[in-house]
Coordinates of C-alpha atoms (C1' of nucleotides) in Angstrom, one line a residue:
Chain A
X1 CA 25.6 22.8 26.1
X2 CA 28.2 23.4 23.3
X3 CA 28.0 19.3 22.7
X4 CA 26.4 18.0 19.2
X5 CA 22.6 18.4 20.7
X6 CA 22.3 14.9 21.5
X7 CA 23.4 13.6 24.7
X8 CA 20.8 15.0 26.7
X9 CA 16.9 15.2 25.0
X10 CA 14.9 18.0 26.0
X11 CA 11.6 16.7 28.0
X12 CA 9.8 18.2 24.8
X13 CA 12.0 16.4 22.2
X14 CA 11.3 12.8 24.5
X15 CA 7.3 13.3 24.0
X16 CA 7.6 14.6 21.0
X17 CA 9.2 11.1 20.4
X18 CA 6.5 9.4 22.3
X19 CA 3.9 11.2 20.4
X20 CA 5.7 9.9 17.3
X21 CA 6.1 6.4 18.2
X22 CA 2.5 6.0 19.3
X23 CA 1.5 7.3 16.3
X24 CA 3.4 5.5 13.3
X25 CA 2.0 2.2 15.6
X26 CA -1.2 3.1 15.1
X27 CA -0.8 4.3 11.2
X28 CA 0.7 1.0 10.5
X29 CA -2.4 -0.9 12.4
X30 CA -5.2 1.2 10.4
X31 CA -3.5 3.4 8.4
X32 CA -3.3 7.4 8.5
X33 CA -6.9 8.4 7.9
X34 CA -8.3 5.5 10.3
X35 CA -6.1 6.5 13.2
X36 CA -7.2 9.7 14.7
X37 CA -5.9 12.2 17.2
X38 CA -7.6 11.2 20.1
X39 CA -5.9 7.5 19.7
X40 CA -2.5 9.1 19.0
X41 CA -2.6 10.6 22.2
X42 CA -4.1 7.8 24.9
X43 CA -1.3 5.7 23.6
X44 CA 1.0 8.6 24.2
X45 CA -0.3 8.6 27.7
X46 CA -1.3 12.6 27.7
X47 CA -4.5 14.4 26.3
X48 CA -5.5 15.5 23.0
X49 CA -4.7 19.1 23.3
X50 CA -1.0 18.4 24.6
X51 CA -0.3 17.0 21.1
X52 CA -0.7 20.5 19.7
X53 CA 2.2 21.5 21.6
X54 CA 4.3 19.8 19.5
X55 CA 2.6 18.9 16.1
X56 CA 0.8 21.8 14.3
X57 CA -1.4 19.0 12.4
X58 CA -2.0 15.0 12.2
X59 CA 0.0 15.8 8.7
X60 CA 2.9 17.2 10.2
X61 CA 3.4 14.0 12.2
X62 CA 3.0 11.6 9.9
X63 CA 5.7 14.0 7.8
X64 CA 7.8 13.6 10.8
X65 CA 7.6 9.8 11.0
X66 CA 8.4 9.9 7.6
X67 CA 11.5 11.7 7.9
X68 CA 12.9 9.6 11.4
X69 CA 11.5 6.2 10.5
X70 CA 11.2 5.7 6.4
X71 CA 12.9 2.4 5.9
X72 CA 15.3 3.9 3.4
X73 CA 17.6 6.0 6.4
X74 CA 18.3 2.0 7.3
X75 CA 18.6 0.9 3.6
X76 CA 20.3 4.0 2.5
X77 CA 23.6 3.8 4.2
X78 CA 24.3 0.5 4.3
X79 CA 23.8 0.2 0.9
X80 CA 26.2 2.5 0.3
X81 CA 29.2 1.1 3.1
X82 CA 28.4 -2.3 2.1
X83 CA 31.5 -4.4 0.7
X84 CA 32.9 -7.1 -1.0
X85 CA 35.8 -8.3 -2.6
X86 CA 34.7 -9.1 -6.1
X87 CA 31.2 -8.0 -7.5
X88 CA 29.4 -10.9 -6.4
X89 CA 30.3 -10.9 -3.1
X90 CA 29.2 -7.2 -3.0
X91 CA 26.1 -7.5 -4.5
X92 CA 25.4 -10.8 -2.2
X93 CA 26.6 -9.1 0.5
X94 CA 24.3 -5.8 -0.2
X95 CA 21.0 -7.7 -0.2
X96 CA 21.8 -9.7 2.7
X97 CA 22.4 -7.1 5.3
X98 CA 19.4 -4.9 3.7
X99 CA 17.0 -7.8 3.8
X100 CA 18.3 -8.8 7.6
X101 CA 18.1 -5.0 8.9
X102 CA 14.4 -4.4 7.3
X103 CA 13.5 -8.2 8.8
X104 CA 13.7 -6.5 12.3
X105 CA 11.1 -4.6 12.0
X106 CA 9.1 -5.2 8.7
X107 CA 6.0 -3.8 9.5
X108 CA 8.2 -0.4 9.1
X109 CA 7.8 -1.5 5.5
X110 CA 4.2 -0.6 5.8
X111 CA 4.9 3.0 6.1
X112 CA 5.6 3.3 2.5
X113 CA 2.5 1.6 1.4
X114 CA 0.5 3.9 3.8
X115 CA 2.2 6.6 1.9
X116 CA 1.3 5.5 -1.4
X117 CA -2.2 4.9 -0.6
X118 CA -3.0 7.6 1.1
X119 CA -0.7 10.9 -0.2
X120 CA -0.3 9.1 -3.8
X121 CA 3.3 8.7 -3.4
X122 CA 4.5 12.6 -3.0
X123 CA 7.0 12.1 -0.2
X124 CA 7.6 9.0 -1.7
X125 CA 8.6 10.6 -5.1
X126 CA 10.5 13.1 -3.1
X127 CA 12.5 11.7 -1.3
X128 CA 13.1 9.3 -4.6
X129 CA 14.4 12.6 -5.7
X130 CA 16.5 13.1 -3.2
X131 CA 18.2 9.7 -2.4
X132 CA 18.5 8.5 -5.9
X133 CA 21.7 10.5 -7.3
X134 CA 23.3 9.3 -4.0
X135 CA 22.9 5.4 -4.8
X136 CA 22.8 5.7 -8.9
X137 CA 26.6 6.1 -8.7
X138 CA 26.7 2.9 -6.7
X139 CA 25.0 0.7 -9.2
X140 CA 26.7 3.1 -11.9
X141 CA 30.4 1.8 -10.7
X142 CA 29.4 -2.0 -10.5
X143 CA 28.3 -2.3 -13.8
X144 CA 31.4 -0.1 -15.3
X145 CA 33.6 -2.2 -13.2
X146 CA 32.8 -6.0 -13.8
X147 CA 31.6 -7.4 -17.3
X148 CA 30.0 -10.4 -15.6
X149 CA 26.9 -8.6 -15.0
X150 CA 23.9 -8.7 -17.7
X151 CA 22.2 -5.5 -16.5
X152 CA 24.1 -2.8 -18.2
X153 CA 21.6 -0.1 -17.4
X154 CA 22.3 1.2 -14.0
X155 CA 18.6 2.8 -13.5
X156 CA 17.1 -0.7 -14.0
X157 CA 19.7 -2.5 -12.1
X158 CA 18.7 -0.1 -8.8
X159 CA 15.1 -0.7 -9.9
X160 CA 15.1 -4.3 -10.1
X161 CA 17.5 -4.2 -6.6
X162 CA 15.0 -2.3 -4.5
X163 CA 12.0 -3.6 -6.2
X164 CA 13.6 -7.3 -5.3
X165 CA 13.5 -6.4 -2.0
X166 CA 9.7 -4.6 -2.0
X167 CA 8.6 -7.8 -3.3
X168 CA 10.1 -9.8 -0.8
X169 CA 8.5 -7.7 2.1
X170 CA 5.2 -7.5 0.4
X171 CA 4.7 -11.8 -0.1
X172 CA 6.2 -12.2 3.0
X173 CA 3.5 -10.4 4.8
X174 CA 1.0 -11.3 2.7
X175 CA 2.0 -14.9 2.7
X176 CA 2.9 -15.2 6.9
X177 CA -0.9 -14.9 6.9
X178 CA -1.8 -18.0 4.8
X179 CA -0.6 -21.5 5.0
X180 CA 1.1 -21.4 2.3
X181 CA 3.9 -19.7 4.2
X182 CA 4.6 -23.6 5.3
X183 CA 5.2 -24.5 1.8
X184 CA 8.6 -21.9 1.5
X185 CA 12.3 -22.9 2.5
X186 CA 13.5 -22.2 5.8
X187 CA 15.1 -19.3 4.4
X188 CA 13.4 -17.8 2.1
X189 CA 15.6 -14.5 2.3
X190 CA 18.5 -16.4 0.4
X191 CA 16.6 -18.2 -2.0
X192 CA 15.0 -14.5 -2.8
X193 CA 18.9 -13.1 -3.3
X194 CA 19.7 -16.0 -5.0
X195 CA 17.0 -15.4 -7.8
X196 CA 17.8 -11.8 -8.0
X197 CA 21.7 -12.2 -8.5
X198 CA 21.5 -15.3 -11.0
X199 CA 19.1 -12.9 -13.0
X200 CA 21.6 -10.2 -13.2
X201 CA 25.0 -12.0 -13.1
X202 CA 26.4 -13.5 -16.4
X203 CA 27.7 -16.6 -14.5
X204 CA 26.7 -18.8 -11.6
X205 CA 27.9 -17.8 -7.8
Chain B
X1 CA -35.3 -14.7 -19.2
X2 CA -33.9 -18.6 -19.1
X3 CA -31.0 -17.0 -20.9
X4 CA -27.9 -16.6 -18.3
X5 CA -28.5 -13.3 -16.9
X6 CA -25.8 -11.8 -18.6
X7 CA -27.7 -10.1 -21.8
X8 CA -29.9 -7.5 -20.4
X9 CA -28.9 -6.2 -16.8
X10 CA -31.6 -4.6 -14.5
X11 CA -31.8 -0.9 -14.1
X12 CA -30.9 -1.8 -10.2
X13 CA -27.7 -3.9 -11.8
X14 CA -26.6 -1.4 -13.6
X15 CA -26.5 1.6 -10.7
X16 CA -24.7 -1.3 -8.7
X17 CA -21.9 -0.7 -11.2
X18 CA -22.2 2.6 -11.9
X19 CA -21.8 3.4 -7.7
X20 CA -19.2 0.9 -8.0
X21 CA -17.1 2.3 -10.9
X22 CA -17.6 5.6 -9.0
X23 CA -16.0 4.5 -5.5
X24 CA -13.1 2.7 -7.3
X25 CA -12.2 5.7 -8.5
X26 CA -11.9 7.5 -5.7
X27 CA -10.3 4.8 -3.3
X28 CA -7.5 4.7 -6.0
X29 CA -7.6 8.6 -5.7
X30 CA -7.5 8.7 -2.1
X31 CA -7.7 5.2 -0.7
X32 CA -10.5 4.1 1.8
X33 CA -11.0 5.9 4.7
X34 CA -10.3 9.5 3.1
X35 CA -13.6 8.6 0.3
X36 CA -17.0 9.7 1.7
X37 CA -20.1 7.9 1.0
X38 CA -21.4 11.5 -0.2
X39 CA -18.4 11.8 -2.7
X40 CA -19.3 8.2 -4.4
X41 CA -23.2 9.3 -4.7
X42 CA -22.2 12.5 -5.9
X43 CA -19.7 10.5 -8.8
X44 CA -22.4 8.5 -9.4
X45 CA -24.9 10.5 -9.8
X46 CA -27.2 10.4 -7.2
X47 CA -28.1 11.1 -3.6
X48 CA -26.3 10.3 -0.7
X49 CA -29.8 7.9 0.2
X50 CA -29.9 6.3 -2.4
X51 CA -26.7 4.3 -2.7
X52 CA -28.2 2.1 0.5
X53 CA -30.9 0.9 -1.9
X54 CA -27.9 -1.4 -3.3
X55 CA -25.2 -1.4 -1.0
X56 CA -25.8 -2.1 3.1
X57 CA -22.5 -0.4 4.2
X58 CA -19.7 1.7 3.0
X59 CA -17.5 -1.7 3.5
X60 CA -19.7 -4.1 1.3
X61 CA -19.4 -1.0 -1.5
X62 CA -15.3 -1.8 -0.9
X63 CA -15.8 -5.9 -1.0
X64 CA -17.9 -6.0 -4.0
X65 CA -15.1 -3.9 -5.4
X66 CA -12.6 -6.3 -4.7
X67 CA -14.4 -9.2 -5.4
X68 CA -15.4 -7.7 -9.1
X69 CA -12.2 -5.4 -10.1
X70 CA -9.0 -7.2 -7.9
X71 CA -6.3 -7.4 -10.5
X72 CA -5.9 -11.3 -10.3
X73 CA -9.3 -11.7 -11.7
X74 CA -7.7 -10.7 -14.7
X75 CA -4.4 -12.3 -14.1
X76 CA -5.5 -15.8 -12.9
X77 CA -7.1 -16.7 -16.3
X78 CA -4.1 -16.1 -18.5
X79 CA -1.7 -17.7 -16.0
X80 CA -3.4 -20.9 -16.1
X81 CA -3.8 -20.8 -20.0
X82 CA -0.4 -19.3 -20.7
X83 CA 1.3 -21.7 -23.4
X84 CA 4.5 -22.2 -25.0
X85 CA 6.5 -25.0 -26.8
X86 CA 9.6 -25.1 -24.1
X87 CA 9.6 -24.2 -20.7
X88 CA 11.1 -20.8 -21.4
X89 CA 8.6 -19.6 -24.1
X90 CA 5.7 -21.1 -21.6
X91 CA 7.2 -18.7 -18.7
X92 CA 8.2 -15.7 -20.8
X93 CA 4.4 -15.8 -22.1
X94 CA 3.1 -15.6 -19.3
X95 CA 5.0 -12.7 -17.5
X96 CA 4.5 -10.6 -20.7
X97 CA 1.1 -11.7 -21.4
X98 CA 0.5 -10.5 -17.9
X99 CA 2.7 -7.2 -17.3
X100 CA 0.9 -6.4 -20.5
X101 CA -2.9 -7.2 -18.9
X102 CA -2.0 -5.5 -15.8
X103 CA -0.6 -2.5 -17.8
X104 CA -3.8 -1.4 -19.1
X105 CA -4.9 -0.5 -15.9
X106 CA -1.9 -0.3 -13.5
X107 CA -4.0 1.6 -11.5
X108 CA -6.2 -1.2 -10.1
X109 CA -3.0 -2.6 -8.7
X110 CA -3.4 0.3 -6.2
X111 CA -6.4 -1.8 -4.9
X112 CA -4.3 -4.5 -3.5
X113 CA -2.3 -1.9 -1.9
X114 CA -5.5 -0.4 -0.5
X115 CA -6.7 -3.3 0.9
X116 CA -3.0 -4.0 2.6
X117 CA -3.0 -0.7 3.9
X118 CA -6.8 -0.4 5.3
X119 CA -7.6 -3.6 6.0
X120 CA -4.8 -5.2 7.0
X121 CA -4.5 -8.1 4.3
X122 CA -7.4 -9.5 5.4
X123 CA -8.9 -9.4 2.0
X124 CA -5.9 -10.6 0.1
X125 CA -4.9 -13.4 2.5
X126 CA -8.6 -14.6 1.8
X127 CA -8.1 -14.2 -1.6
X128 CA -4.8 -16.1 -1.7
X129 CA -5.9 -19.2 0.3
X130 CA -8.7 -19.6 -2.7
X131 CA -6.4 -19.2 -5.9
X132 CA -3.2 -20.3 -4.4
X133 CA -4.3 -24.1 -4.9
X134 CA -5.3 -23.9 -8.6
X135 CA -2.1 -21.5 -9.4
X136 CA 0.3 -23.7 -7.5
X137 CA -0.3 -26.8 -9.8
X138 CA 0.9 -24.9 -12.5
X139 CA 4.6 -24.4 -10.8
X140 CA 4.7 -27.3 -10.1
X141 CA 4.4 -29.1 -13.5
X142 CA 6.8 -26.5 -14.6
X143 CA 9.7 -27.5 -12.0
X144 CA 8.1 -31.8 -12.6
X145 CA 8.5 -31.2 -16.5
X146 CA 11.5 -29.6 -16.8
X147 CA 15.3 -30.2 -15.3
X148 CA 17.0 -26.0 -16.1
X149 CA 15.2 -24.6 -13.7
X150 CA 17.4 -23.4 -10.9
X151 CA 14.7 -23.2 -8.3
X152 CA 13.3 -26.4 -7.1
X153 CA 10.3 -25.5 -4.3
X154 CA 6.9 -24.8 -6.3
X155 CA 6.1 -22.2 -3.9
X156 CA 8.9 -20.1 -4.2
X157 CA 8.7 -20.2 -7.7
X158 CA 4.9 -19.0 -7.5
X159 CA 6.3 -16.5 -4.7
X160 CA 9.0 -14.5 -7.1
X161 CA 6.5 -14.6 -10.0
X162 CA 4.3 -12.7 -8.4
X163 CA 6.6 -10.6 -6.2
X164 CA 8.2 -9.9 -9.8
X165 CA 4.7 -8.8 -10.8
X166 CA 3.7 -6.5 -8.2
X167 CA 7.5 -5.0 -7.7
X168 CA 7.6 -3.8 -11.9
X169 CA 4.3 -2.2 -10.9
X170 CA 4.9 0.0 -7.6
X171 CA 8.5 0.7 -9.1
X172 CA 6.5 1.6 -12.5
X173 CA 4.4 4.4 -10.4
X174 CA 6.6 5.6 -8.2
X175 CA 9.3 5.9 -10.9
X176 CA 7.2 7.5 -13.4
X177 CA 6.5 10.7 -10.7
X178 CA 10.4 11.0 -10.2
X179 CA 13.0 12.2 -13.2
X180 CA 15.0 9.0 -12.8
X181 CA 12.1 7.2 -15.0
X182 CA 14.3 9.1 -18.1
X183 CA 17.0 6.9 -17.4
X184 CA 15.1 3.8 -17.9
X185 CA 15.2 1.5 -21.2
X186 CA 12.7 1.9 -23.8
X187 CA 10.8 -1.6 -22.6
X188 CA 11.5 -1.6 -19.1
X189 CA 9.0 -4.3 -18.5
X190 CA 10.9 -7.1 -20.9
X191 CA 13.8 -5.8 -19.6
X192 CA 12.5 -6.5 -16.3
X193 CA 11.2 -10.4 -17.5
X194 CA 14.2 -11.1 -18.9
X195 CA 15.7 -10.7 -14.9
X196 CA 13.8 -12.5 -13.6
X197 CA 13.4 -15.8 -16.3
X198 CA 17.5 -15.9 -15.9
X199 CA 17.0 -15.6 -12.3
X200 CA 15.0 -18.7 -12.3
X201 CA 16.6 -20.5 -15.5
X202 CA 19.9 -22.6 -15.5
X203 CA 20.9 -22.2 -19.0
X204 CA 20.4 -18.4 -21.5
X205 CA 17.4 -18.3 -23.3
Chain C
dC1 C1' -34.5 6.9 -5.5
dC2 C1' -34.5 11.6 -2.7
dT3 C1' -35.1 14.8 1.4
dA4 C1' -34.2 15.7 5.7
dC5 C1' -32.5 14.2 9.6
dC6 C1' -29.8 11.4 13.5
dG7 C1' -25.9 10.7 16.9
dA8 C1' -21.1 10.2 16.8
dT9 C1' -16.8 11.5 15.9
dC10 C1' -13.5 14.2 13.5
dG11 C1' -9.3 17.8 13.5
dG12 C1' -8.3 21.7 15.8
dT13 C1' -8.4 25.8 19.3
dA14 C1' -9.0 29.0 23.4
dG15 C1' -7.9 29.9 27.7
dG16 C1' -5.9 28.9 31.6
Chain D
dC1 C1' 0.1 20.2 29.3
dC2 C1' -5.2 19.7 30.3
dT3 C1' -10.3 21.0 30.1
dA4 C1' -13.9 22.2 27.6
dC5 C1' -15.4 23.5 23.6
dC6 C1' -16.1 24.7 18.2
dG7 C1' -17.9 23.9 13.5
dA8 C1' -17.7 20.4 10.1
dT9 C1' -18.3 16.1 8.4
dC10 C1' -18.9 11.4 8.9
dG11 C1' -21.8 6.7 8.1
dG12 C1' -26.3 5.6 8.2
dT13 C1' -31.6 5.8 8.4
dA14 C1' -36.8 7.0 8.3
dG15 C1' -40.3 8.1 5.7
dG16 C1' -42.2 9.0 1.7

DNA sequence: CCTACCGATCGGTAGG
DNA sequence: CCTACCGATCGGTAGG
């Protein structure tokens, strides 16, 4: 047992996970208030006092979804591995692989809504806290490095990144529900990026 | 009383909006589910009984709201009567015409993300079948009338205008909780136009 | 429009 | 980890 912890799961840490999973399903079906503790725990398969075993609150669960699942522990490090030999190439290359990895699961996407709905944004703003020095410096080194770009404030240029890609998520889910969805390109993802970089970039791809 | 029912509202009319105003504010406090019918009469003044008199169910209070307060109420109006000389004055008016709109009550913007949360979209996809065929028109004279525009497919066009929209406003909230709304420019929001028109444009305003 | 009430369900706990 | 239970609160209604 000197290993790094996670090899073998403890039965607890597995239906702590189960409890989790079946729960952050059910959040993103009815959000947090709708959902209640009894449905958290049939889909977990075990009874409404074993869930007190591991969670001291419904709270404290969603706090723990939001700390294994938030779509920015995707978003966050590939942003910051992502490459590319000249600036456009890395700023193409950023939003692709973002918008691909959130596109396998974008009802994951929800979770930050739920959180903005119904806790007025305080993890959100907290862990905005947190992850925002790490990615500034990212968007701080591509403007200092190229003079192609028209954004020269790095704040707006990570604003106008991640809110790019909110907006995406947003339509499309909004949209997949209408017919209008029919009426976009086959890939819509591209055409999004497209937009985005041609309205930061000085010149043309 | 010929007149259009508009001048003088009835008593009962007016507690409509008055229990209305009342649970608007508190979904956008605490979204749906966490708002008791007992918390709206108490906001509005009056017993828990007596809201039934003009509302059947806690749900109809919610789509009377939506149908009466949903942002694009506002929004649809100026879009369609935006003007401008050129095709870039005729676009630039109408993002700032309605960033500026919206901004005097970004809060009501929380509704749509209420009813995406809550309900599931079913609300907005509603809502976007009816106004997507009298908004579409509009994008697609713009792309008919004019050759600069980069982005060919009416519906996409619509799509990143309105995805621009709604991304300035949850970045505006969330931002404005966090320190890293310091760093942004004095008029984020033309800042944030100006993106998105040379995103769409072929040629520099 | 209010008072007083209904059954149902909620989050959470004790005790084993 | 389950059974059986707690007080509190929920949406909604009857009756005046």
């Amino acid at each position: 047992m000197s290993a790094k912890a996670k090899e073998t799961p403890t039965k607890g840490e597995v239906t702590r996970l189960v409890i989790e999973d079946a729960a952050v399903e059910l959040f993103i079906e009815h959000g947090y208030h709708a959902t209640s503790m009894r449905q958290i725990a049939d889909r977990a398969g075990l009874a409404l006092g074993g869930i007190y075993n591991h969670f001291k609150s419904k709270e404290e669960i969603f706090e723990a979804i939001i700390l294994d699942k938030h779509p920015y522990k995707k978003v966050l490090p590939l942003v910051l591995e992502a490459q590319g030999e000249d600036l456009e190439t890395f700023l193409h290359n950023a939003v692709q692989i973002t918008l691909k990895e959130l596109g396998s699961e974008p009802m994951y996407m929800k979770l930050m809504f739920i959180e903005f709905v119904e806790f007025n944004g305080r993890h959100g703003a907290s862990i905005l806290s947190q992850v925002a020095p790490k990615v500034l410096p990212v968007f701080e080194r591509i403007i200092k490095g190229r003079k192609n770009l028209r954004v020269t404030n790095p704040a707006l240029l990570m604003r106008s990144f991640f809110g790019m890609i909110i907006s995406y998520f947003i339509t499309e889910m909004l949209i997949s529900k209408s017919v209008i969805g029919k009426l976009m390109p086959k890939d819509a993802a591209a055409a999004y990026t497209d937009i985005f970089l041609h309205g930061v970039l000085k010149e043309p791809l």
